[in-house]
Amino acid sequence: MSTRAGIVVTGTEVLTGRVADRNGPWLADRLLELGIELAHISICGDRPDDIEAALRFLAGEGVDLIITSGGLGPTADDLTVATVAHFCERELVLDTALEARIAEILNRLMARLRSGEAPVGAVDFDTVLAANRKQALIPAGATVLDPVGTAPGVVVAGTPTVVVLPGPPRELQPMWHKAVETDAVRAAIAGRTSYRQRYVRMFGLPESALADTLRRAEPQVDGFERLEITTCLRRGEVEIVTRYEPDAEPAYTRLLALLHEQHAREIFSDDGSTIDELIARALAGRRIATAESCTAGLLAARLADVAGASEYLVGGVVSYANEAKTELLGVDAGLIAEHGAVSEPVAEAMAAGALQRFSADTAVAITGIAGPGGGSPEKPVGTVCFCVRLSSGEKLTRTTRLPGDRTDVRERSTTVAMHLLRRALSTD
């Protein structure tokens, strides 16, 4: 590829790990979709010298485009625009039209605060406006990207072209799409290669088995060398991402056919859909409830992450203690005493209790040992029992041992539950 880019994520809170970087990975995906090679992602604190050093490093690597995120606010440590101006040898100038736009946004926000939509003390509008005026200072000749919040972005044409975006993902993501439409960015990425990117997602297949399949596919697929294939284990699923130029479509079609021949049972998506999206579609017209012990609400939260979940998600019970299983879900205390809280009979009883309590037609129950303590030779850490139960009488019960630490076990439990739910609904 002839077009290359680099990303600079700024913010001491990101550098120290207090805030996870969501912008770097998101921007990396958008660049790949555009056929732009990502050379580096740098994370640095809010010090101007460190930001400029990151910019100079990327420029020295010969990238065509640099994207920064963060440091566009009104506070003293928001210095990205000024640093980019210095790097690009541009003077900072006040954009009066932008200043008026920011004032309009702030006026609306203050009006909301004064109307009681949010608590506010005695704050003078002129004081707030003065504090935000620095956001209207931009590098001379730069293209302004309208604010999504109060912070505008800017695009500075040059070699390399620099795109300056805000830190909050809800502001950065829509602004990036505006940036790509600017003349400066279009010129910077004009030499990019057009690519298609396809996803295949599998569950229940080790990465080693997939690697063996891909090795055997290489001599069988004409044009295999033109497919850029990466695999990733994510949330207990294997994700295959394949990029290729449009005229290599026949090679991808053959590869996809081979994957289906070898792993028809494990493939659950080859059109980009996630398990969460598939479950949301399968639950249309249904009412689902959850009963969770070791996951403590993570499954209900995952179901609710998809927009429109209120159409099918009725509610859930976090029954961490045995008493909660008995009192909230009607699980017989004798059943717990006989089989233990982590057992298939208890998981089945929890699911039945959730169905009844919420008048649902679908229920999922999870009970397990997330660790690091609490395990035994018979039920080691990572042992988790699941039950999907339908009001029509069908039930699907499984026990598995999941690897990893406490966080891994809890998160992977939600993935197993989602796939059991998909299996149960597909046969209903």
GROMACS .gro file of C-alpha atoms in nm:
model
  428
    1MET     CA    1   0.000   0.000   0.000
    2SER     CA    2   0.125   0.348  -0.082
    3THR     CA    3  -0.079   0.544   0.174
    4ARG     CA    4   0.031   0.516   0.537
    5ALA     CA    5  -0.102   0.671   0.856
    6GLY     CA    6  -0.017   0.706   1.222
    7ILE     CA    7  -0.229   0.774   1.529
    8VAL     CA    8  -0.132   0.977   1.836
    9VAL     CA    9  -0.359   0.927   2.137
   10THR     CA   10  -0.301   1.199   2.396
   11GLY     CA   11  -0.398   1.213   2.760
   12THR     CA   12  -0.213   1.133   3.081
   13GLU     CA   13  -0.521   0.942   3.199
   14VAL     CA   14  -0.490   0.712   2.895
   15LEU     CA   15  -0.113   0.682   2.927
   16THR     CA   16  -0.140   0.571   3.290
   17GLY     CA   17  -0.426   0.330   3.220
   18ARG     CA   18  -0.691   0.510   3.424
   19VAL     CA   19  -0.891   0.537   3.103
   20ALA     CA   20  -0.875   0.265   2.837
   21ASP     CA   21  -0.791   0.375   2.485
   22ARG     CA   22  -1.096   0.320   2.266
   23ASN     CA   23  -1.003   0.566   1.994
   24GLY     CA   24  -0.684   0.405   1.866
   25PRO     CA   25  -0.844   0.066   1.785
   26TRP     CA   26  -1.155   0.231   1.640
   27LEU     CA   27  -0.954   0.459   1.412
   28ALA     CA   28  -0.731   0.165   1.312
   29ASP     CA   29  -1.037  -0.022   1.187
   30ARG     CA   30  -1.160   0.281   0.993
   31LEU     CA   31  -0.819   0.324   0.827
   32LEU     CA   32  -0.808  -0.042   0.727
   33GLU     CA   33  -1.154  -0.012   0.577
   34LEU     CA   34  -1.026   0.276   0.365
   35GLY     CA   35  -0.725   0.076   0.245
   36ILE     CA   36  -0.476   0.283   0.445
   37GLU     CA   37  -0.182   0.110   0.609
   38LEU     CA   38  -0.153   0.192   0.979
   39ALA     CA   39   0.214   0.229   1.071
   40HIS     CA   40   0.201   0.316   1.442
   41ILE     CA   41  -0.026   0.404   1.733
   42SER     CA   42   0.145   0.620   1.997
   43ILE     CA   43   0.004   0.708   2.338
   44CYS     CA   44   0.152   1.004   2.520
   45GLY     CA   45   0.067   1.233   2.808
   46ASP     CA   46  -0.054   1.591   2.786
   47ARG     CA   47   0.294   1.745   2.775
   48PRO     CA   48   0.353   1.947   2.455
   49ASP     CA   49   0.709   1.818   2.412
   50ASP     CA   50   0.589   1.458   2.420
   51ILE     CA   51   0.302   1.524   2.179
   52GLU     CA   52   0.536   1.696   1.935
   53ALA     CA   53   0.793   1.418   1.967
   54ALA     CA   54   0.523   1.166   1.868
   55LEU     CA   55   0.426   1.382   1.570
   56ARG     CA   56   0.788   1.417   1.458
   57PHE     CA   57   0.850   1.045   1.491
   58LEU     CA   58   0.556   0.965   1.262
   59ALA     CA   59   0.660   1.233   1.015
   60GLY     CA   60   1.007   1.079   1.012
   61GLU     CA   61   0.851   0.744   0.927
   62GLY     CA   62   0.709   0.898   0.612
   63VAL     CA   63   0.339   0.866   0.691
   64ASP     CA   64   0.092   1.058   0.474
   65LEU     CA   65  -0.164   1.115   0.748
   66ILE     CA   66  -0.147   1.167   1.124
   67ILE     CA   67  -0.460   1.152   1.341
   68THR     CA   68  -0.457   1.278   1.698
   69SER     CA   69  -0.724   1.229   1.962
   70GLY     CA   70  -0.770   1.420   2.285
   71GLY     CA   71  -0.657   1.749   2.433
   72LEU     CA   72  -0.909   1.982   2.269
   73GLY     CA   73  -1.096   2.105   2.576
   74PRO     CA   74  -1.092   2.440   2.755
   75THR     CA   75  -0.859   2.344   3.042
   76ALA     CA   76  -0.491   2.425   3.080
   77ASP     CA   77  -0.374   2.073   2.993
   78ASP     CA   78  -0.565   2.069   2.661
   79LEU     CA   79  -0.273   2.160   2.436
   80THR     CA   80  -0.301   1.943   2.127
   81VAL     CA   81  -0.412   2.214   1.882
   82ALA     CA   82  -0.136   2.452   1.989
   83THR     CA   83   0.122   2.175   1.965
   84VAL     CA   84   0.003   2.071   1.619
   85ALA     CA   85   0.017   2.435   1.507
   86HIS     CA   86   0.380   2.456   1.622
   87PHE     CA   87   0.463   2.125   1.454
   88CYS     CA   88   0.304   2.237   1.127
   89GLU     CA   89   0.467   2.580   1.156
   90ARG     CA   90   0.130   2.755   1.157
   91GLU     CA   91   0.026   3.054   1.365
   92LEU     CA   92  -0.268   3.011   1.601
   93VAL     CA   93  -0.550   3.247   1.501
   94LEU     CA   94  -0.890   3.320   1.648
   95ASP     CA   95  -1.174   3.199   1.427
   96THR     CA   96  -1.453   3.441   1.516
   97ALA     CA   97  -1.721   3.239   1.339
   98LEU     CA   98  -1.616   2.932   1.536
   99GLU     CA   99  -1.614   3.135   1.856
  100ALA     CA  100  -1.975   3.235   1.787
  101ARG     CA  101  -2.066   2.872   1.719
  102ILE     CA  102  -1.911   2.760   2.050
  103ALA     CA  103  -2.094   3.042   2.230
  104GLU     CA  104  -2.423   2.921   2.080
  105ILE     CA  105  -2.356   2.565   2.199
  106LEU     CA  106  -2.261   2.685   2.547
  107ASN     CA  107  -2.567   2.906   2.567
  108ARG     CA  108  -2.791   2.607   2.497
  109LEU     CA  109  -2.609   2.399   2.758
  110MET     CA  110  -2.638   2.674   3.018
  111ALA     CA  111  -3.007   2.713   2.940
  112ARG     CA  112  -3.060   2.344   3.004
  113LEU     CA  113  -2.875   2.369   3.333
  114ARG     CA  114  -3.076   2.672   3.440
  115SER     CA  115  -3.402   2.493   3.350
  116GLY     CA  116  -3.325   2.225   3.604
  117GLU     CA  117  -3.225   1.941   3.370
  118ALA     CA  118  -2.898   1.918   3.561
  119PRO     CA  119  -2.773   2.067   3.890
  120VAL     CA  120  -2.575   2.390   3.852
  121GLY     CA  121  -2.438   2.651   4.084
  122ALA     CA  122  -2.414   3.023   4.022
  123VAL     CA  123  -2.205   3.014   3.704
  124ASP     CA  124  -2.164   3.326   3.493
  125PHE     CA  125  -2.203   3.267   3.118
  126ASP     CA  126  -1.924   3.510   3.027
  127THR     CA  127  -1.688   3.323   3.258
  128VAL     CA  128  -1.772   2.993   3.091
  129LEU     CA  129  -1.736   3.145   2.744
  130ALA     CA  130  -1.398   3.294   2.826
  131ALA     CA  131  -1.274   2.956   2.948
  132ASN     CA  132  -1.386   2.796   2.622
  133ARG     CA  133  -1.254   3.070   2.392
  134LYS     CA  134  -0.924   2.886   2.348
  135GLN     CA  135  -1.117   2.618   2.156
  136ALA     CA  136  -1.172   2.876   1.878
  137LEU     CA  137  -0.795   2.920   1.828
  138ILE     CA  138  -0.692   2.716   1.525
  139PRO     CA  139  -0.382   2.682   1.307
  140ALA     CA  140  -0.387   2.938   1.025
  141GLY     CA  141  -0.534   2.791   0.709
  142ALA     CA  142  -0.671   2.481   0.882
  143THR     CA  143  -1.011   2.332   0.800
  144VAL     CA  144  -1.247   2.340   1.097
  145LEU     CA  145  -1.457   2.034   1.183
  146ASP     CA  146  -1.780   2.144   1.354
  147PRO     CA  147  -1.805   2.046   1.720
  148VAL     CA  148  -2.008   1.746   1.825
  149GLY     CA  149  -1.969   1.853   2.188
  150THR     CA  150  -1.804   2.192   2.240
  151ALA     CA  151  -1.460   2.107   2.100
  152PRO     CA  152  -1.407   2.149   1.725
  153GLY     CA  153  -1.161   1.940   1.531
  154VAL     CA  154  -0.920   2.067   1.270
  155VAL     CA  155  -0.746   1.936   0.960
  156VAL     CA  156  -0.409   2.086   0.871
  157ALA     CA  157  -0.299   2.007   0.515
  158GLY     CA  158   0.067   1.931   0.458
  159THR     CA  159   0.324   1.657   0.448
  160PRO     CA  160   0.195   1.484   0.649
  161THR     CA  161  -0.163   1.608   0.680
  162VAL     CA  162  -0.273   1.618   1.044
  163VAL     CA  163  -0.630   1.553   1.163
  164VAL     CA  164  -0.696   1.670   1.519
  165LEU     CA  165  -0.997   1.505   1.686
  166PRO     CA  166  -1.147   1.523   2.038
  167GLY     CA  167  -1.098   1.251   2.297
  168PRO     CA  168  -1.452   1.138   2.387
  169PRO     CA  169  -1.544   0.856   2.143
  170ARG     CA  170  -1.901   0.989   2.106
  171GLU     CA  171  -1.749   1.311   1.967
  172LEU     CA  172  -1.454   1.163   1.778
  173GLN     CA  173  -1.640   0.901   1.577
  174PRO     CA  174  -1.889   1.124   1.392
  175MET     CA  175  -1.619   1.388   1.346
  176TRP     CA  176  -1.386   1.137   1.178
  177HIS     CA  177  -1.642   1.077   0.905
  178LYS     CA  178  -1.653   1.454   0.844
  179ALA     CA  179  -1.273   1.469   0.834
  180VAL     CA  180  -1.253   1.202   0.562
  181GLU     CA  181  -1.471   1.422   0.339
  182THR     CA  182  -1.236   1.723   0.357
  183ASP     CA  183  -1.019   1.809   0.057
  184ALA     CA  184  -0.702   1.786   0.265
  185VAL     CA  185  -0.767   1.430   0.382
  186ARG     CA  186  -0.887   1.318   0.041
  187ALA     CA  187  -0.563   1.445  -0.111
  188ALA     CA  188  -0.354   1.275   0.159
  189ILE     CA  189  -0.514   0.934   0.102
  190ALA     CA  190  -0.554   0.957  -0.274
  191GLY     CA  191  -0.299   0.680  -0.329
  192ARG     CA  192  -0.477   0.426  -0.110
  193THR     CA  193  -0.568   0.082  -0.235
  194SER     CA  194  -0.933  -0.023  -0.238
  195TYR     CA  195  -0.994  -0.325  -0.018
  196ARG     CA  196  -1.282  -0.541   0.089
  197GLN     CA  197  -1.288  -0.670   0.444
  198ARG     CA  198  -1.490  -0.975   0.545
  199TYR     CA  199  -1.553  -1.141   0.881
  200VAL     CA  200  -1.613  -1.503   0.976
  201ARG     CA  201  -1.689  -1.577   1.339
  202MET     CA  202  -1.668  -1.917   1.504
  203PHE     CA  203  -1.739  -2.063   1.845
  204GLY     CA  204  -1.614  -2.389   1.991
  205LEU     CA  205  -1.303  -2.417   1.771
  206PRO     CA  206  -0.944  -2.383   1.898
  207GLU     CA  207  -0.723  -2.139   1.710
  208SER     CA  208  -0.480  -2.423   1.643
  209ALA     CA  209  -0.749  -2.617   1.454
  210LEU     CA  210  -0.829  -2.312   1.244
  211ALA     CA  211  -0.459  -2.260   1.171
  212ASP     CA  212  -0.441  -2.617   1.043
  213THR     CA  213  -0.743  -2.559   0.819
  214LEU     CA  214  -0.587  -2.247   0.671
  215ARG     CA  215  -0.259  -2.428   0.605
  216ARG     CA  216  -0.443  -2.701   0.415
  217ALA     CA  217  -0.652  -2.442   0.229
  218GLU     CA  218  -0.352  -2.260   0.085
  219PRO     CA  219  -0.277  -2.506  -0.199
  220GLN     CA  220  -0.648  -2.552  -0.271
  221VAL     CA  221  -0.736  -2.183  -0.318
  222ASP     CA  222  -0.613  -2.018  -0.634
  223GLY     CA  223  -0.501  -1.669  -0.534
  224PHE     CA  224  -0.472  -1.754  -0.163
  225GLU     CA  225  -0.158  -1.538  -0.140
  226ARG     CA  226  -0.371  -1.232  -0.225
  227LEU     CA  227  -0.583  -1.277   0.086
  228GLU     CA  228  -0.462  -1.101   0.400
  229ILE     CA  229  -0.597  -1.320   0.679
  230THR     CA  230  -0.579  -1.245   1.051
  231THR     CA  231  -0.733  -1.446   1.333
  232CYS     CA  232  -0.816  -1.330   1.682
  233LEU     CA  233  -0.954  -1.500   1.993
  234ARG     CA  234  -1.208  -1.262   2.141
  235ARG     CA  235  -1.451  -1.332   2.426
  236GLY     CA  236  -1.406  -1.704   2.368
  237GLU     CA  237  -1.486  -1.676   1.997
  238VAL     CA  238  -1.248  -1.702   1.702
  239GLU     CA  239  -1.275  -1.414   1.458
  240ILE     CA  240  -1.127  -1.435   1.107
  241VAL     CA  241  -1.076  -1.107   0.925
  242THR     CA  242  -0.985  -1.129   0.556
  243ARG     CA  243  -0.885  -0.827   0.346
  244TYR     CA  244  -0.837  -0.839  -0.027
  245GLU     CA  245  -0.858  -0.632  -0.342
  246PRO     CA  246  -1.191  -0.662  -0.526
  247ASP     CA  247  -1.055  -0.877  -0.809
  248ALA     CA  248  -0.951  -1.140  -0.553
  249GLU     CA  249  -1.317  -1.207  -0.467
  250PRO     CA  250  -1.311  -1.558  -0.627
  251ALA     CA  251  -1.026  -1.660  -0.395
  252TYR     CA  252  -1.222  -1.544  -0.091
  253THR     CA  253  -1.537  -1.720  -0.211
  254ARG     CA  254  -1.343  -2.047  -0.236
  255LEU     CA  255  -1.185  -1.997   0.107
  256LEU     CA  256  -1.526  -1.931   0.264
  257ALA     CA  257  -1.663  -2.248   0.105
  258LEU     CA  258  -1.373  -2.450   0.249
  259LEU     CA  259  -1.430  -2.304   0.595
  260HIS     CA  260  -1.796  -2.402   0.579
  261GLU     CA  261  -1.703  -2.752   0.461
  262GLN     CA  262  -1.463  -2.802   0.752
  263HIS     CA  263  -1.635  -2.609   1.030
  264ALA     CA  264  -2.004  -2.582   0.950
  265ARG     CA  265  -2.099  -2.644   1.314
  266GLU     CA  266  -1.860  -2.385   1.456
  267ILE     CA  267  -1.930  -2.100   1.213
  268PHE     CA  268  -2.212  -1.883   1.342
  269SER     CA  269  -2.159  -1.575   1.124
  270ASP     CA  270  -1.999  -1.502   0.788
  271ASP     CA  271  -2.167  -1.168   0.714
  272GLY     CA  272  -2.016  -0.957   0.990
  273SER     CA  273  -2.295  -1.015   1.242
  274THR     CA  274  -2.191  -1.064   1.605
  275ILE     CA  275  -2.353  -1.316   1.835
  276ASP     CA  276  -2.515  -1.024   2.019
  277GLU     CA  277  -2.679  -0.904   1.698
  278LEU     CA  278  -2.792  -1.254   1.604
  279ILE     CA  279  -2.949  -1.304   1.946
  280ALA     CA  280  -3.127  -0.970   1.922
  281ARG     CA  281  -3.286  -1.082   1.594
  282ALA     CA  282  -3.374  -1.425   1.731
  283LEU     CA  283  -3.547  -1.269   2.032
  284ALA     CA  284  -3.786  -1.063   1.821
  285GLY     CA  285  -4.135  -1.121   1.954
  286ARG     CA  286  -4.010  -1.301   2.265
  287ARG     CA  287  -3.966  -1.212   2.634
  288ILE     CA  288  -3.638  -1.311   2.797
  289ALA     CA  289  -3.530  -1.309   3.162
  290THR     CA  290  -3.196  -1.392   3.322
  291ALA     CA  291  -3.090  -1.556   3.647
  292GLU     CA  292  -2.723  -1.501   3.728
  293SER     CA  293  -2.493  -1.600   4.009
  294CYS     CA  294  -2.120  -1.571   3.926
  295THR     CA  295  -2.178  -1.327   3.637
  296ALA     CA  296  -2.381  -1.096   3.864
  297GLY     CA  297  -2.575  -0.924   3.587
  298LEU     CA  298  -2.315  -0.928   3.307
  299LEU     CA  299  -2.541  -1.133   3.080
  300ALA     CA  300  -2.839  -0.902   3.129
  301ALA     CA  301  -2.611  -0.605   3.061
  302ARG     CA  302  -2.482  -0.767   2.744
  303LEU     CA  303  -2.834  -0.830   2.620
  304ALA     CA  304  -2.920  -0.468   2.695
  305ASP     CA  305  -2.618  -0.335   2.504
  306VAL     CA  306  -2.798  -0.381   2.172
  307ALA     CA  307  -3.032  -0.098   2.082
  308GLY     CA  308  -3.395  -0.204   2.102
  309ALA     CA  309  -3.340  -0.453   2.385
  310SER     CA  310  -3.645  -0.317   2.567
  311GLU     CA  311  -3.858  -0.500   2.310
  312TYR     CA  312  -3.757  -0.840   2.449
  313LEU     CA  313  -3.552  -0.807   2.772
  314VAL     CA  314  -3.793  -0.823   3.063
  315GLY     CA  315  -3.555  -0.835   3.358
  316GLY     CA  316  -3.310  -1.041   3.556
  317VAL     CA  317  -3.221  -1.164   3.901
  318VAL     CA  318  -2.869  -1.151   4.046
  319SER     CA  319  -2.888  -1.441   4.290
  320TYR     CA  320  -2.533  -1.451   4.418
  321ALA     CA  321  -2.615  -1.592   4.760
  322ASN     CA  322  -2.796  -1.921   4.807
  323GLU     CA  323  -3.066  -1.737   5.002
  324ALA     CA  324  -3.131  -1.518   4.696
  325LYS     CA  325  -3.166  -1.824   4.476
  326THR     CA  326  -3.426  -1.959   4.715
  327GLU     CA  327  -3.615  -1.641   4.795
  328LEU     CA  328  -3.609  -1.469   4.455
  329LEU     CA  329  -3.615  -1.765   4.217
  330GLY     CA  330  -3.785  -2.033   4.424
  331VAL     CA  331  -3.489  -2.274   4.409
  332ASP     CA  332  -3.542  -2.551   4.666
  333ALA     CA  333  -3.286  -2.518   4.944
  334GLY     CA  334  -3.270  -2.897   4.958
  335LEU     CA  335  -3.164  -2.904   4.592
  336ILE     CA  336  -2.875  -2.670   4.671
  337ALA     CA  337  -2.777  -2.878   4.974
  338GLU     CA  338  -2.781  -3.200   4.771
  339HIS     CA  339  -2.607  -3.086   4.450
  340GLY     CA  340  -2.434  -2.762   4.546
  341ALA     CA  341  -2.504  -2.412   4.417
  342VAL     CA  342  -2.287  -2.478   4.112
  343SER     CA  343  -2.472  -2.768   3.953
  344GLU     CA  344  -2.696  -2.839   3.659
  345PRO     CA  345  -3.006  -2.906   3.873
  346VAL     CA  346  -2.968  -2.566   4.039
  347ALA     CA  347  -2.907  -2.392   3.705
  348GLU     CA  348  -3.226  -2.553   3.571
  349ALA     CA  349  -3.421  -2.445   3.877
  350MET     CA  350  -3.288  -2.090   3.846
  351ALA     CA  351  -3.400  -2.073   3.483
  352ALA     CA  352  -3.743  -2.207   3.575
  353GLY     CA  353  -3.770  -1.948   3.851
  354ALA     CA  354  -3.680  -1.666   3.612
  355LEU     CA  355  -3.944  -1.781   3.363
  356GLN     CA  356  -4.210  -1.773   3.632
  357ARG     CA  357  -4.102  -1.455   3.810
  358PHE     CA  358  -4.099  -1.245   3.493
  359SER     CA  359  -4.375  -1.423   3.299
  360ALA     CA  360  -4.114  -1.475   3.027
  361ASP     CA  361  -4.102  -1.732   2.750
  362THR     CA  362  -3.721  -1.758   2.749
  363ALA     CA  363  -3.478  -1.772   3.041
  364VAL     CA  364  -3.104  -1.816   3.083
  365ALA     CA  365  -2.936  -1.915   3.408
  366ILE     CA  366  -2.566  -1.910   3.499
  367THR     CA  367  -2.403  -2.039   3.818
  368GLY     CA  368  -2.033  -2.103   3.857
  369ILE     CA  369  -1.700  -2.063   4.035
  370ALA     CA  370  -1.513  -1.761   3.899
  371GLY     CA  371  -1.225  -1.785   4.145
  372PRO     CA  372  -0.961  -1.736   4.249
  373GLY     CA  373  -1.091  -1.930   4.550
  374GLY     CA  374  -1.392  -2.150   4.605
  375GLY     CA  375  -1.291  -2.442   4.385
  376SER     CA  376  -1.258  -2.808   4.476
  377PRO     CA  377  -1.118  -3.120   4.306
  378GLU     CA  378  -1.470  -3.207   4.193
  379LYS     CA  379  -1.558  -2.853   4.089
  380PRO     CA  380  -1.240  -2.656   4.015
  381VAL     CA  381  -1.228  -2.283   3.953
  382GLY     CA  382  -1.376  -2.209   3.613
  383THR     CA  383  -1.659  -2.462   3.647
  384VAL     CA  384  -1.979  -2.299   3.523
  385CYS     CA  385  -2.327  -2.447   3.475
  386PHE     CA  386  -2.577  -2.304   3.227
  387CYS     CA  387  -2.940  -2.359   3.147
  388VAL     CA  388  -3.154  -2.209   2.872
  389ARG     CA  389  -3.520  -2.279   2.929
  390LEU     CA  390  -3.821  -2.205   2.710
  391SER     CA  391  -4.181  -2.180   2.825
  392SER     CA  392  -4.271  -2.448   2.570
  393GLY     CA  393  -4.076  -2.696   2.783
  394GLU     CA  394  -3.748  -2.727   2.597
  395LYS     CA  395  -3.430  -2.678   2.797
  396LEU     CA  396  -3.061  -2.686   2.715
  397THR     CA  397  -2.825  -2.750   3.006
  398ARG     CA  398  -2.445  -2.755   2.997
  399THR     CA  399  -2.149  -2.759   3.234
  400THR     CA  400  -1.810  -2.639   3.118
  401ARG     CA  401  -1.477  -2.540   3.264
  402LEU     CA  402  -1.358  -2.203   3.142
  403PRO     CA  403  -0.994  -2.090   3.145
  404GLY     CA  404  -0.846  -1.765   3.271
  405ASP     CA  405  -0.874  -1.545   3.576
  406ARG     CA  406  -1.190  -1.427   3.748
  407THR     CA  407  -1.263  -1.162   3.485
  408ASP     CA  408  -1.206  -1.408   3.200
  409VAL     CA  409  -1.436  -1.670   3.349
  410ARG     CA  410  -1.717  -1.424   3.407
  411GLU     CA  411  -1.692  -1.265   3.063
  412ARG     CA  412  -1.659  -1.595   2.878
  413SER     CA  413  -1.958  -1.727   3.069
  414THR     CA  414  -2.175  -1.466   2.900
  415THR     CA  415  -2.042  -1.579   2.559
  416VAL     CA  416  -2.122  -1.945   2.630
  417ALA     CA  417  -2.469  -1.843   2.747
  418MET     CA  418  -2.531  -1.642   2.429
  419HIS     CA  419  -2.436  -1.935   2.209
  420LEU     CA  420  -2.649  -2.180   2.406
  421LEU     CA  421  -2.935  -1.934   2.373
  422ARG     CA  422  -2.883  -1.914   1.996
  423ARG     CA  423  -2.885  -2.294   1.973
  424ALA     CA  424  -3.201  -2.323   2.178
  425LEU     CA  425  -3.384  -2.058   1.977
  426SER     CA  426  -3.275  -2.202   1.644
  427THR     CA  427  -3.440  -2.535   1.726
  428ASP     CA  428  -3.751  -2.390   1.886
   0.00000   0.00000   0.00000
